[in-house]
Amino acid sequence: MKTLKKSKKYVSLALLGMMFLSIFSFVLPLLQSTTAVAEDAAAPAGPPPTGKDVYYKTDGPVSGPPAPHLTAQDYPSTKLPGVFGESRLLIWTVAQQHLFFGSFVLAVPIFCMVIELVALLVKDPVASKRYDQLAYDFIKISLTAYSVTAILGGLLIFGFITLYPGVFGYVASLFRPFMHIYALLFLAESGTLYIYYYGWHSMEEGFLKWVHATLGILLNVFGTTLMMLANSWLAFMMAPSGVDEKGQFLGNYAHLLHSALWNPINIHRIIGNMVFGGGIVAAYSAYKFLSAKTKEQKAYYDWMGYIAMFFAVGSLIPLPFAGYWLMREVYAYRQQMGITLMGGLLAWLFILQAVLIGALFFAVVYYLFNGMQRMKGAERYDRVIKYVFFGMTVAFLVWLTPHTLVMKASELKAIGGQQHPVVGNFGVMSAKNGAVNTMLMITIFAFIIYQRANKIITVKWANLGNALLFSMFGVALFNNWWLAIYGYYIPANVRVGLSVPQVAGTLTCLFAGTALNLAMLKGAKSTGPILWGTISNRSQFAMFALGVSFTWLMALMGYIRSSVRLFWHAMEIMRDNSPWAFTHPIGFASNVMSVNVVIFWIFSLFVFWLAELSAGHRDVPSMEDSPAVKVKTTGGHAIAGASE
Amino acid sequence: MPIELILIEILTLILFLAGNYFLKKTFGRGVSRFFQGILFVLAAYFIFKFVIFPPIPSALLYTYMGLICLVVFLLLSSTDSSWNEFQDPIIKTLEARTPGFKTVRMITFGVFPVLAGIGAYNFIKPNFQEPIELRTVHPAPPGAIQVHGSNMVLQEAKSPFRVDEQGKYSEGIENKYLKANPFDEKAPPYMKYVREGGEIFFQNCHFCHGDNLDARGMFAFAFNPIPANFTDPGTIAQLQETFVFWRVAKGGIGLPREGFPWASAMPPWEKHLTTDEMWKVIEFEYWHTGYYPRTWD
């Protein structure tokens, strides 16, 4: 029996290793010098002509056809009435839905992977079971969403082939080898997902559980690599590299793949997906909480919502900085793209973005303070709420103040320019950096209060600890505001660098502040347990707001990123000569995004419903800790939420 | 202005606290949550509408007030006790169990339809007011332009006059000579170019852009939109020097489509000035305002 178990271990490990190697072995040769491609292609005609890489400025042998010059006749149309006859709108909608579901199936496994690992590491067996159940509940939903993603992916490909054959043909001719790897990775991901899901219960004990958790990691590696390959195509269209000015491939796949914006987009999307995953789970749990029939169900879904919110917000904190990096790289690549985005045609969409991000922060803080109502002893912090909201509001007012004001001609003359002498100062990046860091620090502060809500600190160095904590926030805030003001007096390229010390202050508050707080809470007296399920219904609408805001943000920012190319398919290499090569008015674009958000949530409800069909009305895990652990933590309910 | 604003806000807060204290002392209870919310919204409206000067545009005022109303609602509903206290007068008005609340209910239900009617009338009646405009202040430049027969790639071009004593290109050189005298005979080459740029500016540009480069020239308010204010940190300080060159050379007429129909009235200066003269004017503008152009190195 023992030998059988041991051999199972080795077989599992060997299988995992082989899967991993077989997939990635295809990638390695591509990243080496690939001049052979050109040599083969040009062998009969002597030495091939050379071209200069538009981005890397290196010379290389011409190894592919130039980008085609398309005319309006090269763009087939569906001949549908009104705006529905616009091929771009059809592609936009299908691509948006594919992206939503693609993010869903990448995001939820990240969520599951983290939760499963937590389940493995938690010492309390009851809590461990609860986390495990939570992860399982979600991978089940992911399975249905995976099929929907694949169907939408197929629709997207058909859409490209039938409506944009010229563009698709050109991009496919360049990225052909990567498209093959993409297909293989898709197969590998599907296989891993099925083993991960169907093997959940048969691999829930001992070493096999670790193998299962490793499969979860592998699933995410495949998923993330898939996403990165797809990102390389869109990054190429925004900032081409690896080709000459005619769009001819120069034989270097590494250059083709690694365009100027590839990595910033990769990082931004990975973090964005994590936030999105948390947001979807939060909305799902809110829906389940509001429709729960029993106390036990309410308690379980309340807890699920808290975990999802925690995960989403934890991922949200680095997201603005990844966004800044991406925008900086866009600006550095082409000033016209940067200006179109941040100061020109698309600038007002960033105000919509600011509103949505502000809504997220408010939703989180609102949820946390509502959550404190389910803890006895938290009343003493009620008076803090107004200061937290006041600080958030002031920061948010600065955050959403536009640089270019929308106004009447009479208002323009009264102000004496497009920038208001008082509020106009808040329209620039320096003010925005200060504002967003302030909002983040206030959110972190609210979370620290939440951690303390039902605790009375007993460590001897409590006063010193509190002084340190307040000093940390004080110094970080002072540093943030001072740099925000200083930013007005220095060149733009130096100012961009100031965001680093500002972020450093915020992250110090997050990591060092939370760690210090946890150390202070060691051995703290509990004023009462968290009464899961007793949170107000109002708070659950904040959770819905969280999920919907994330979806809207994705639609909005995706549109901004894509439409910044204006009338180019591939920037400065391949022109868009279709009848739809114009930028829609902001109102129309916003309506398309909103319709897409609604479609996605209707689809999501369908996916949730499907998951319920198979589950029936099963019992939810208990929210009670096991007796042994209870005794251990009496008087030391150390990590509110994290241990719950 | 910001100091006055802060003082007025502090005064408003003191007035509120004093009023609340007086009510507590006299009647045994302060301002209820419901009225606290209303007072806060009114105070915010008062400050945004009447204290900040010049008045902020109506579109921004509505945005700010929308946010304030939302935050007040979130604050009042953030704890159970606050939420109950906030709802109390609303529920009592709806129930109307006492004669006082009966009267309030009658007034409320009488006033609201009238207000809604006025709102609907104002919304649908023909309006002859000027429309609200969303103007693109910084339309994106092209990749390259032709000036006086030469091709200039805007991403890479550099001002030939942004040079140090050795004649080498220098970023932010204006900072070094911020307090230098352009009329000094021993001035370095850079300051000589700034002086020449200043002369060109005062011969051609100051009528609109103003003596202090603050868009308050004598003709400025005859135009819609009014000229750019270079002292504003949102104009030349945000842009690459080649962007400014593009705008000077091509003028309002050279704006791309996204800049219309509110295009600037500035003439294309390439028809009146040489390339060097345009660069020198730009050097003068940066030196005078103390700003640096945006760079990425």
mmCIF file with all atom_site columns, N, CA and C in Angstrom, chain B residues 216-273:
data_model
loop_
_atom_site.group_PDB
_atom_site.id
_atom_site.type_symbol
_atom_site.label_atom_id
_atom_site.label_alt_id
_atom_site.label_comp_id
_atom_site.label_asym_id
_atom_site.label_entity_id
_atom_site.label_seq_id
_atom_site.pdbx_PDB_ins_code
_atom_site.Cartn_x
_atom_site.Cartn_y
_atom_site.Cartn_z
_atom_site.occupancy
_atom_site.B_iso_or_equiv
_atom_site.pdbx_formal_charge
_atom_site.auth_seq_id
_atom_site.auth_comp_id
_atom_site.auth_asym_id
_atom_site.auth_atom_id
_atom_site.pdbx_PDB_model_num
ATOM 1   N N  . ARG B 1 216 ? -3.487  87.169 -21.067 1.00 0.00 ? 216 ARG B N  1
ATOM 2   C CA . ARG B 1 216 ? -4.313  88.346 -20.805 1.00 0.00 ? 216 ARG B CA 1
ATOM 3   C C  . ARG B 1 216 ? -3.838  89.530 -21.654 1.00 0.00 ? 216 ARG B C  1
ATOM 4   N N  . GLY B 1 217 ? -3.545  89.224 -22.893 1.00 0.00 ? 217 GLY B N  1
ATOM 5   C CA . GLY B 1 217 ? -3.158  90.272 -23.829 1.00 0.00 ? 217 GLY B CA 1
ATOM 6   C C  . GLY B 1 217 ? -4.354  91.132 -24.188 1.00 0.00 ? 217 GLY B C  1
ATOM 7   N N  . MET B 1 218 ? -4.087  92.257 -24.857 1.00 0.00 ? 218 MET B N  1
ATOM 8   C CA . MET B 1 218 ? -5.187  93.210 -25.098 1.00 0.00 ? 218 MET B CA 1
ATOM 9   C C  . MET B 1 218 ? -6.263  92.656 -26.032 1.00 0.00 ? 218 MET B C  1
ATOM 10  N N  . PHE B 1 219 ? -5.908  91.697 -26.891 1.00 0.00 ? 219 PHE B N  1
ATOM 11  C CA . PHE B 1 219 ? -6.918  91.137 -27.789 1.00 0.00 ? 219 PHE B CA 1
ATOM 12  C C  . PHE B 1 219 ? -7.481  89.793 -27.279 1.00 0.00 ? 219 PHE B C  1
ATOM 13  N N  . ALA B 1 220 ? -6.930  89.341 -26.178 1.00 0.00 ? 220 ALA B N  1
ATOM 14  C CA . ALA B 1 220 ? -7.202  87.955 -25.754 1.00 0.00 ? 220 ALA B CA 1
ATOM 15  C C  . ALA B 1 220 ? -8.692  87.629 -25.677 1.00 0.00 ? 220 ALA B C  1
ATOM 16  N N  . PHE B 1 221 ? -9.460  88.531 -25.086 1.00 0.00 ? 221 PHE B N  1
ATOM 17  C CA . PHE B 1 221 ? -10.861 88.182 -24.822 1.00 0.00 ? 221 PHE B CA 1
ATOM 18  C C  . PHE B 1 221 ? -11.773 88.408 -26.025 1.00 0.00 ? 221 PHE B C  1
ATOM 19  N N  . ALA B 1 222 ? -11.169 88.770 -27.142 1.00 0.00 ? 222 ALA B N  1
ATOM 20  C CA . ALA B 1 222 ? -11.958 88.877 -28.365 1.00 0.00 ? 222 ALA B CA 1
ATOM 21  C C  . ALA B 1 222 ? -12.092 87.507 -29.020 1.00 0.00 ? 222 ALA B C  1
ATOM 22  N N  . PHE B 1 223 ? -11.313 86.552 -28.525 1.00 0.00 ? 223 PHE B N  1
ATOM 23  C CA . PHE B 1 223 ? -11.302 85.236 -29.173 1.00 0.00 ? 223 PHE B CA 1
ATOM 24  C C  . PHE B 1 223 ? -12.034 84.169 -28.357 1.00 0.00 ? 223 PHE B C  1
ATOM 25  N N  . ASN B 1 224 ? -12.528 83.207 -29.079 1.00 0.00 ? 224 ASN B N  1
ATOM 26  C CA . ASN B 1 224 ? -13.113 82.034 -28.441 1.00 0.00 ? 224 ASN B CA 1
ATOM 27  C C  . ASN B 1 224 ? -12.616 80.801 -29.194 1.00 0.00 ? 224 ASN B C  1
ATOM 28  N N  . PRO B 1 225 ? -11.782 79.999 -28.588 1.00 0.00 ? 225 PRO B N  1
ATOM 29  C CA . PRO B 1 225 ? -11.279 80.081 -27.219 1.00 0.00 ? 225 PRO B CA 1
ATOM 30  C C  . PRO B 1 225 ? -10.219 81.178 -27.068 1.00 0.00 ? 225 PRO B C  1
ATOM 31  N N  . ILE B 1 226 ? -10.040 81.608 -25.822 1.00 0.00 ? 226 ILE B N  1
ATOM 32  C CA . ILE B 1 226 ? -9.015  82.617 -25.598 1.00 0.00 ? 226 ILE B CA 1
ATOM 33  C C  . ILE B 1 226 ? -7.632  81.961 -25.731 1.00 0.00 ? 226 ILE B C  1
ATOM 34  N N  . PRO B 1 227 ? -6.580  82.752 -25.943 1.00 0.00 ? 227 PRO B N  1
ATOM 35  C CA . PRO B 1 227 ? -5.254  82.144 -26.183 1.00 0.00 ? 227 PRO B CA 1
ATOM 36  C C  . PRO B 1 227 ? -4.734  81.328 -24.994 1.00 0.00 ? 227 PRO B C  1
ATOM 37  N N  . ALA B 1 228 ? -3.696  80.557 -25.248 1.00 0.00 ? 228 ALA B N  1
ATOM 38  C CA . ALA B 1 228 ? -3.134  79.697 -24.199 1.00 0.00 ? 228 ALA B CA 1
ATOM 39  C C  . ALA B 1 228 ? -2.396  80.531 -23.156 1.00 0.00 ? 228 ALA B C  1
ATOM 40  N N  . ASN B 1 229 ? -2.556  80.100 -21.910 1.00 0.00 ? 229 ASN B N  1
ATOM 41  C CA . ASN B 1 229 ? -1.885  80.757 -20.788 1.00 0.00 ? 229 ASN B CA 1
ATOM 42  C C  . ASN B 1 229 ? -0.626  79.946 -20.467 1.00 0.00 ? 229 ASN B C  1
ATOM 43  N N  . PHE B 1 230 ? 0.536   80.482 -20.831 1.00 0.00 ? 230 PHE B N  1
ATOM 44  C CA . PHE B 1 230 ? 1.768   79.699 -20.669 1.00 0.00 ? 230 PHE B CA 1
ATOM 45  C C  . PHE B 1 230 ? 2.204   79.566 -19.209 1.00 0.00 ? 230 PHE B C  1
ATOM 46  N N  . THR B 1 231 ? 1.670   80.420 -18.342 1.00 0.00 ? 231 THR B N  1
ATOM 47  C CA . THR B 1 231 ? 2.059   80.324 -16.924 1.00 0.00 ? 231 THR B CA 1
ATOM 48  C C  . THR B 1 231 ? 1.288   79.199 -16.231 1.00 0.00 ? 231 THR B C  1
ATOM 49  N N  . ASP B 1 232 ? 0.250   78.687 -16.877 1.00 0.00 ? 232 ASP B N  1
ATOM 50  C CA . ASP B 1 232 ? -0.526  77.583 -16.309 1.00 0.00 ? 232 ASP B CA 1
ATOM 51  C C  . ASP B 1 232 ? 0.302   76.301 -16.408 1.00 0.00 ? 232 ASP B C  1
ATOM 52  N N  . PRO B 1 233 ? 0.424   75.550 -15.305 1.00 0.00 ? 233 PRO B N  1
ATOM 53  C CA . PRO B 1 233 ? 1.242   74.327 -15.384 1.00 0.00 ? 233 PRO B CA 1
ATOM 54  C C  . PRO B 1 233 ? 0.673   73.288 -16.346 1.00 0.00 ? 233 PRO B C  1
ATOM 55  N N  . GLY B 1 234 ? -0.541  73.533 -16.837 1.00 0.00 ? 234 GLY B N  1
ATOM 56  C CA . GLY B 1 234 ? -1.163  72.550 -17.737 1.00 0.00 ? 234 GLY B CA 1
ATOM 57  C C  . GLY B 1 234 ? -0.902  72.810 -19.201 1.00 0.00 ? 234 GLY B C  1
ATOM 58  N N  . THR B 1 235 ? -0.178  73.856 -19.552 1.00 0.00 ? 235 THR B N  1
ATOM 59  C CA . THR B 1 235 ? 0.040   74.101 -20.992 1.00 0.00 ? 235 THR B CA 1
ATOM 60  C C  . THR B 1 235 ? 1.458   73.675 -21.403 1.00 0.00 ? 235 THR B C  1
ATOM 61  N N  . ILE B 1 236 ? 2.364   74.637 -21.623 1.00 0.00 ? 236 ILE B N  1
ATOM 62  C CA . ILE B 1 236 ? 3.667   74.236 -22.192 1.00 0.00 ? 236 ILE B CA 1
ATOM 63  C C  . ILE B 1 236 ? 4.476   73.334 -21.268 1.00 0.00 ? 236 ILE B C  1
ATOM 64  N N  . ALA B 1 237 ? 4.206   73.412 -19.960 1.00 0.00 ? 237 ALA B N  1
ATOM 65  C CA . ALA B 1 237 ? 4.949   72.577 -19.011 1.00 0.00 ? 237 ALA B CA 1
ATOM 66  C C  . ALA B 1 237 ? 4.619   71.094 -19.188 1.00 0.00 ? 237 ALA B C  1
ATOM 67  N N  . GLN B 1 238 ? 3.460   70.812 -19.790 1.00 0.00 ? 238 GLN B N  1
ATOM 68  C CA . GLN B 1 238 ? 3.020   69.423 -19.955 1.00 0.00 ? 238 GLN B CA 1
ATOM 69  C C  . GLN B 1 238 ? 3.483   68.829 -21.286 1.00 0.00 ? 238 GLN B C  1
ATOM 70  N N  . LEU B 1 239 ? 4.062   69.673 -22.133 1.00 0.00 ? 239 LEU B N  1
ATOM 71  C CA . LEU B 1 239 ? 4.249   69.250 -23.522 1.00 0.00 ? 239 LEU B CA 1
ATOM 72  C C  . LEU B 1 239 ? 5.718   69.167 -23.929 1.00 0.00 ? 239 LEU B C  1
ATOM 73  N N  . GLN B 1 240 ? 5.947   68.344 -24.910 1.00 0.00 ? 240 GLN B N  1
ATOM 74  C CA . GLN B 1 240 ? 7.290   68.304 -25.483 1.00 0.00 ? 240 GLN B CA 1
ATOM 75  C C  . GLN B 1 240 ? 7.493   69.576 -26.297 1.00 0.00 ? 240 GLN B C  1
ATOM 76  N N  . GLU B 1 241 ? 8.755   70.011 -26.381 1.00 0.00 ? 241 GLU B N  1
ATOM 77  C CA . GLU B 1 241 ? 9.054   71.263 -27.064 1.00 0.00 ? 241 GLU B CA 1
ATOM 78  C C  . GLU B 1 241 ? 8.627   71.220 -28.533 1.00 0.00 ? 241 GLU B C  1
ATOM 79  N N  . THR B 1 242 ? 8.715   70.029 -29.130 1.00 0.00 ? 242 THR B N  1
ATOM 80  C CA . THR B 1 242 ? 8.346   69.914 -30.545 1.00 0.00 ? 242 THR B CA 1
ATOM 81  C C  . THR B 1 242 ? 6.834   70.081 -30.731 1.00 0.00 ? 242 THR B C  1
ATOM 82  N N  . PHE B 1 243 ? 6.057   69.746 -29.686 1.00 0.00 ? 243 PHE B N  1
ATOM 83  C CA . PHE B 1 243 ? 4.608   69.972 -29.765 1.00 0.00 ? 243 PHE B CA 1
ATOM 84  C C  . PHE B 1 243 ? 4.354   71.471 -29.879 1.00 0.00 ? 243 PHE B C  1
ATOM 85  N N  . VAL B 1 244 ? 5.028   72.237 -29.024 1.00 0.00 ? 244 VAL B N  1
ATOM 86  C CA . VAL B 1 244 ? 4.846   73.688 -29.027 1.00 0.00 ? 244 VAL B CA 1
ATOM 87  C C  . VAL B 1 244 ? 5.291   74.243 -30.384 1.00 0.00 ? 244 VAL B C  1
ATOM 88  N N  . PHE B 1 245 ? 6.370   73.717 -30.904 1.00 0.00 ? 245 PHE B N  1
ATOM 89  C CA . PHE B 1 245 ? 6.856   74.168 -32.218 1.00 0.00 ? 245 PHE B CA 1
ATOM 90  C C  . PHE B 1 245 ? 5.783   73.908 -33.279 1.00 0.00 ? 245 PHE B C  1
ATOM 91  N N  . TRP B 1 246 ? 5.212   72.728 -33.235 1.00 0.00 ? 246 TRP B N  1
ATOM 92  C CA . TRP B 1 246 ? 4.160   72.362 -34.201 1.00 0.00 ? 246 TRP B CA 1
ATOM 93  C C  . TRP B 1 246 ? 3.002   73.354 -34.136 1.00 0.00 ? 246 TRP B C  1
ATOM 94  N N  . ARG B 1 247 ? 2.581   73.694 -32.910 1.00 0.00 ? 247 ARG B N  1
ATOM 95  C CA . ARG B 1 247 ? 1.448   74.601 -32.764 1.00 0.00 ? 247 ARG B CA 1
ATOM 96  C C  . ARG B 1 247 ? 1.788   76.000 -33.275 1.00 0.00 ? 247 ARG B C  1
ATOM 97  N N  . VAL B 1 248 ? 3.003   76.469 -32.964 1.00 0.00 ? 248 VAL B N  1
ATOM 98  C CA . VAL B 1 248 ? 3.415   77.800 -33.407 1.00 0.00 ? 248 VAL B CA 1
ATOM 99  C C  . VAL B 1 248 ? 3.503   77.823 -34.940 1.00 0.00 ? 248 VAL B C  1
ATOM 100 N N  . ALA B 1 249 ? 4.132   76.810 -35.499 1.00 0.00 ? 249 ALA B N  1
ATOM 101 C CA . ALA B 1 249 ? 4.362   76.794 -36.940 1.00 0.00 ? 249 ALA B CA 1
ATOM 102 C C  . ALA B 1 249 ? 3.058   76.691 -37.731 1.00 0.00 ? 249 ALA B C  1
ATOM 103 N N  . LYS B 1 250 ? 2.162   75.844 -37.280 1.00 0.00 ? 250 LYS B N  1
ATOM 104 C CA . LYS B 1 250 ? 0.968   75.561 -38.090 1.00 0.00 ? 250 LYS B CA 1
ATOM 105 C C  . LYS B 1 250 ? -0.256  76.360 -37.656 1.00 0.00 ? 250 LYS B C  1
ATOM 106 N N  . GLY B 1 251 ? -0.254  76.887 -36.427 1.00 0.00 ? 251 GLY B N  1
ATOM 107 C CA . GLY B 1 251 ? -1.360  77.722 -35.953 1.00 0.00 ? 251 GLY B CA 1
ATOM 108 C C  . GLY B 1 251 ? -2.688  76.987 -35.889 1.00 0.00 ? 251 GLY B C  1
ATOM 109 N N  . GLY B 1 252 ? -3.757  77.760 -35.693 1.00 0.00 ? 252 GLY B N  1
ATOM 110 C CA . GLY B 1 252 ? -5.096  77.170 -35.559 1.00 0.00 ? 252 GLY B CA 1
ATOM 111 C C  . GLY B 1 252 ? -5.499  76.411 -36.799 1.00 0.00 ? 252 GLY B C  1
ATOM 112 N N  . ILE B 1 253 ? -5.072  76.923 -37.924 1.00 0.00 ? 253 ILE B N  1
ATOM 113 C CA . ILE B 1 253 ? -5.471  76.318 -39.203 1.00 0.00 ? 253 ILE B CA 1
ATOM 114 C C  . ILE B 1 253 ? -4.853  74.932 -39.379 1.00 0.00 ? 253 ILE B C  1
ATOM 115 N N  . GLY B 1 254 ? -3.750  74.709 -38.684 1.00 0.00 ? 254 GLY B N  1
ATOM 116 C CA . GLY B 1 254 ? -3.069  73.411 -38.810 1.00 0.00 ? 254 GLY B CA 1
ATOM 117 C C  . GLY B 1 254 ? -3.492  72.393 -37.768 1.00 0.00 ? 254 GLY B C  1
ATOM 118 N N  . LEU B 1 255 ? -4.552  72.718 -37.028 1.00 0.00 ? 255 LEU B N  1
ATOM 119 C CA . LEU B 1 255 ? -5.014  71.748 -36.019 1.00 0.00 ? 255 LEU B CA 1
ATOM 120 C C  . LEU B 1 255 ? -5.644  70.539 -36.688 1.00 0.00 ? 255 LEU B C  1
ATOM 121 N N  . PRO B 1 256 ? -5.493  69.358 -36.098 1.00 0.00 ? 256 PRO B N  1
ATOM 122 C CA . PRO B 1 256 ? -6.172  68.187 -36.669 1.00 0.00 ? 256 PRO B CA 1
ATOM 123 C C  . PRO B 1 256 ? -7.675  68.279 -36.404 1.00 0.00 ? 256 PRO B C  1
ATOM 124 N N  . ARG B 1 257 ? -8.414  67.352 -36.990 1.00 0.00 ? 257 ARG B N  1
ATOM 125 C CA . ARG B 1 257 ? -9.877  67.424 -36.915 1.00 0.00 ? 257 ARG B CA 1
ATOM 126 C C  . ARG B 1 257 ? -10.410 67.453 -35.490 1.00 0.00 ? 257 ARG B C  1
ATOM 127 N N  . GLU B 1 258 ? -9.733  66.747 -34.564 1.00 0.00 ? 258 GLU B N  1
ATOM 128 C CA . GLU B 1 258 ? -10.256 66.687 -33.198 1.00 0.00 ? 258 GLU B CA 1
ATOM 129 C C  . GLU B 1 258 ? -10.211 68.049 -32.507 1.00 0.00 ? 258 GLU B C  1
ATOM 130 N N  . GLY B 1 259 ? -9.420  68.998 -33.063 1.00 0.00 ? 259 GLY B N  1
ATOM 131 C CA . GLY B 1 259 ? -9.343  70.335 -32.472 1.00 0.00 ? 259 GLY B CA 1
ATOM 132 C C  . GLY B 1 259 ? -10.484 71.231 -32.907 1.00 0.00 ? 259 GLY B C  1
ATOM 133 N N  . PHE B 1 260 ? -11.283 70.795 -33.879 1.00 0.00 ? 260 PHE B N  1
ATOM 134 C CA . PHE B 1 260 ? -12.381 71.618 -34.378 1.00 0.00 ? 260 PHE B CA 1
ATOM 135 C C  . PHE B 1 260 ? -13.666 71.183 -33.704 1.00 0.00 ? 260 PHE B C  1
ATOM 136 N N  . PRO B 1 261 ? -14.724 72.020 -33.714 1.00 0.00 ? 261 PRO B N  1
ATOM 137 C CA . PRO B 1 261 ? -14.881 73.303 -34.383 1.00 0.00 ? 261 PRO B CA 1
ATOM 138 C C  . PRO B 1 261 ? -14.448 74.492 -33.521 1.00 0.00 ? 261 PRO B C  1
ATOM 139 N N  . TRP B 1 262 ? -13.743 74.245 -32.424 1.00 0.00 ? 262 TRP B N  1
ATOM 140 C CA . TRP B 1 262 ? -13.350 75.357 -31.572 1.00 0.00 ? 262 TRP B CA 1
ATOM 141 C C  . TRP B 1 262 ? -11.870 75.665 -31.776 1.00 0.00 ? 262 TRP B C  1
ATOM 142 N N  . ALA B 1 263 ? -11.454 75.637 -33.016 1.00 0.00 ? 263 ALA B N  1
ATOM 143 C CA . ALA B 1 263 ? -10.037 75.780 -33.303 1.00 0.00 ? 263 ALA B CA 1
ATOM 144 C C  . ALA B 1 263 ? -9.517  77.144 -32.859 1.00 0.00 ? 263 ALA B C  1
ATOM 145 N N  . SER B 1 264 ? -8.237  77.169 -32.539 1.00 0.00 ? 264 SER B N  1
ATOM 146 C CA . SER B 1 264 ? -7.618  78.404 -32.091 1.00 0.00 ? 264 SER B CA 1
ATOM 147 C C  . SER B 1 264 ? -7.500  79.385 -33.266 1.00 0.00 ? 264 SER B C  1
ATOM 148 N N  . ALA B 1 265 ? -7.474  80.680 -32.921 1.00 0.00 ? 265 ALA B N  1
ATOM 149 C CA . ALA B 1 265 ? -7.379  81.709 -33.962 1.00 0.00 ? 265 ALA B CA 1
ATOM 150 C C  . ALA B 1 265 ? -5.927  82.030 -34.301 1.00 0.00 ? 265 ALA B C  1
ATOM 151 N N  . MET B 1 266 ? -4.987  81.318 -33.724 1.00 0.00 ? 266 MET B N  1
ATOM 152 C CA . MET B 1 266 ? -3.577  81.661 -33.941 1.00 0.00 ? 266 MET B CA 1
ATOM 153 C C  . MET B 1 266 ? -3.174  81.441 -35.406 1.00 0.00 ? 266 MET B C  1
ATOM 154 N N  . PRO B 1 267 ? -2.474  82.420 -35.989 1.00 0.00 ? 267 PRO B N  1
ATOM 155 C CA . PRO B 1 267 ? -2.055  82.228 -37.389 1.00 0.00 ? 267 PRO B CA 1
ATOM 156 C C  . PRO B 1 267 ? -0.919  81.219 -37.499 1.00 0.00 ? 267 PRO B C  1
ATOM 157 N N  . PRO B 1 268 ? -0.723  80.648 -38.679 1.00 0.00 ? 268 PRO B N  1
ATOM 158 C CA . PRO B 1 268 ? 0.432   79.746 -38.858 1.00 0.00 ? 268 PRO B CA 1
ATOM 159 C C  . PRO B 1 268 ? 1.697   80.603 -38.969 1.00 0.00 ? 268 PRO B C  1
ATOM 160 N N  . TRP B 1 269 ? 2.496   80.621 -37.932 1.00 0.00 ? 269 TRP B N  1
ATOM 161 C CA . TRP B 1 269 ? 3.628   81.550 -37.873 1.00 0.00 ? 269 TRP B CA 1
ATOM 162 C C  . TRP B 1 269 ? 4.743   81.185 -38.841 1.00 0.00 ? 269 TRP B C  1
ATOM 163 N N  . GLU B 1 270 ? 4.687   79.991 -39.404 1.00 0.00 ? 270 GLU B N  1
ATOM 164 C CA . GLU B 1 270 ? 5.717   79.634 -40.398 1.00 0.00 ? 270 GLU B CA 1
ATOM 165 C C  . GLU B 1 270 ? 5.645   80.546 -41.621 1.00 0.00 ? 270 GLU B C  1
ATOM 166 N N  . LYS B 1 271 ? 4.488   81.193 -41.801 1.00 0.00 ? 271 LYS B N  1
ATOM 167 C CA . LYS B 1 271 ? 4.338   82.094 -42.939 1.00 0.00 ? 271 LYS B CA 1
ATOM 168 C C  . LYS B 1 271 ? 4.956   83.465 -42.650 1.00 0.00 ? 271 LYS B C  1
ATOM 169 N N  . HIS B 1 272 ? 5.283   83.727 -41.391 1.00 0.00 ? 272 HIS B N  1
ATOM 170 C CA . HIS B 1 272 ? 5.808   85.049 -41.018 1.00 0.00 ? 272 HIS B CA 1
ATOM 171 C C  . HIS B 1 272 ? 7.194   84.985 -40.391 1.00 0.00 ? 272 HIS B C  1
ATOM 172 N N  . LEU B 1 273 ? 7.521   83.849 -39.788 1.00 0.00 ? 273 LEU B N  1
ATOM 173 C CA . LEU B 1 273 ? 8.797   83.740 -39.073 1.00 0.00 ? 273 LEU B CA 1
ATOM 174 C C  . LEU B 1 273 ? 9.634   82.605 -39.659 1.00 0.00 ? 273 LEU B C  1
#
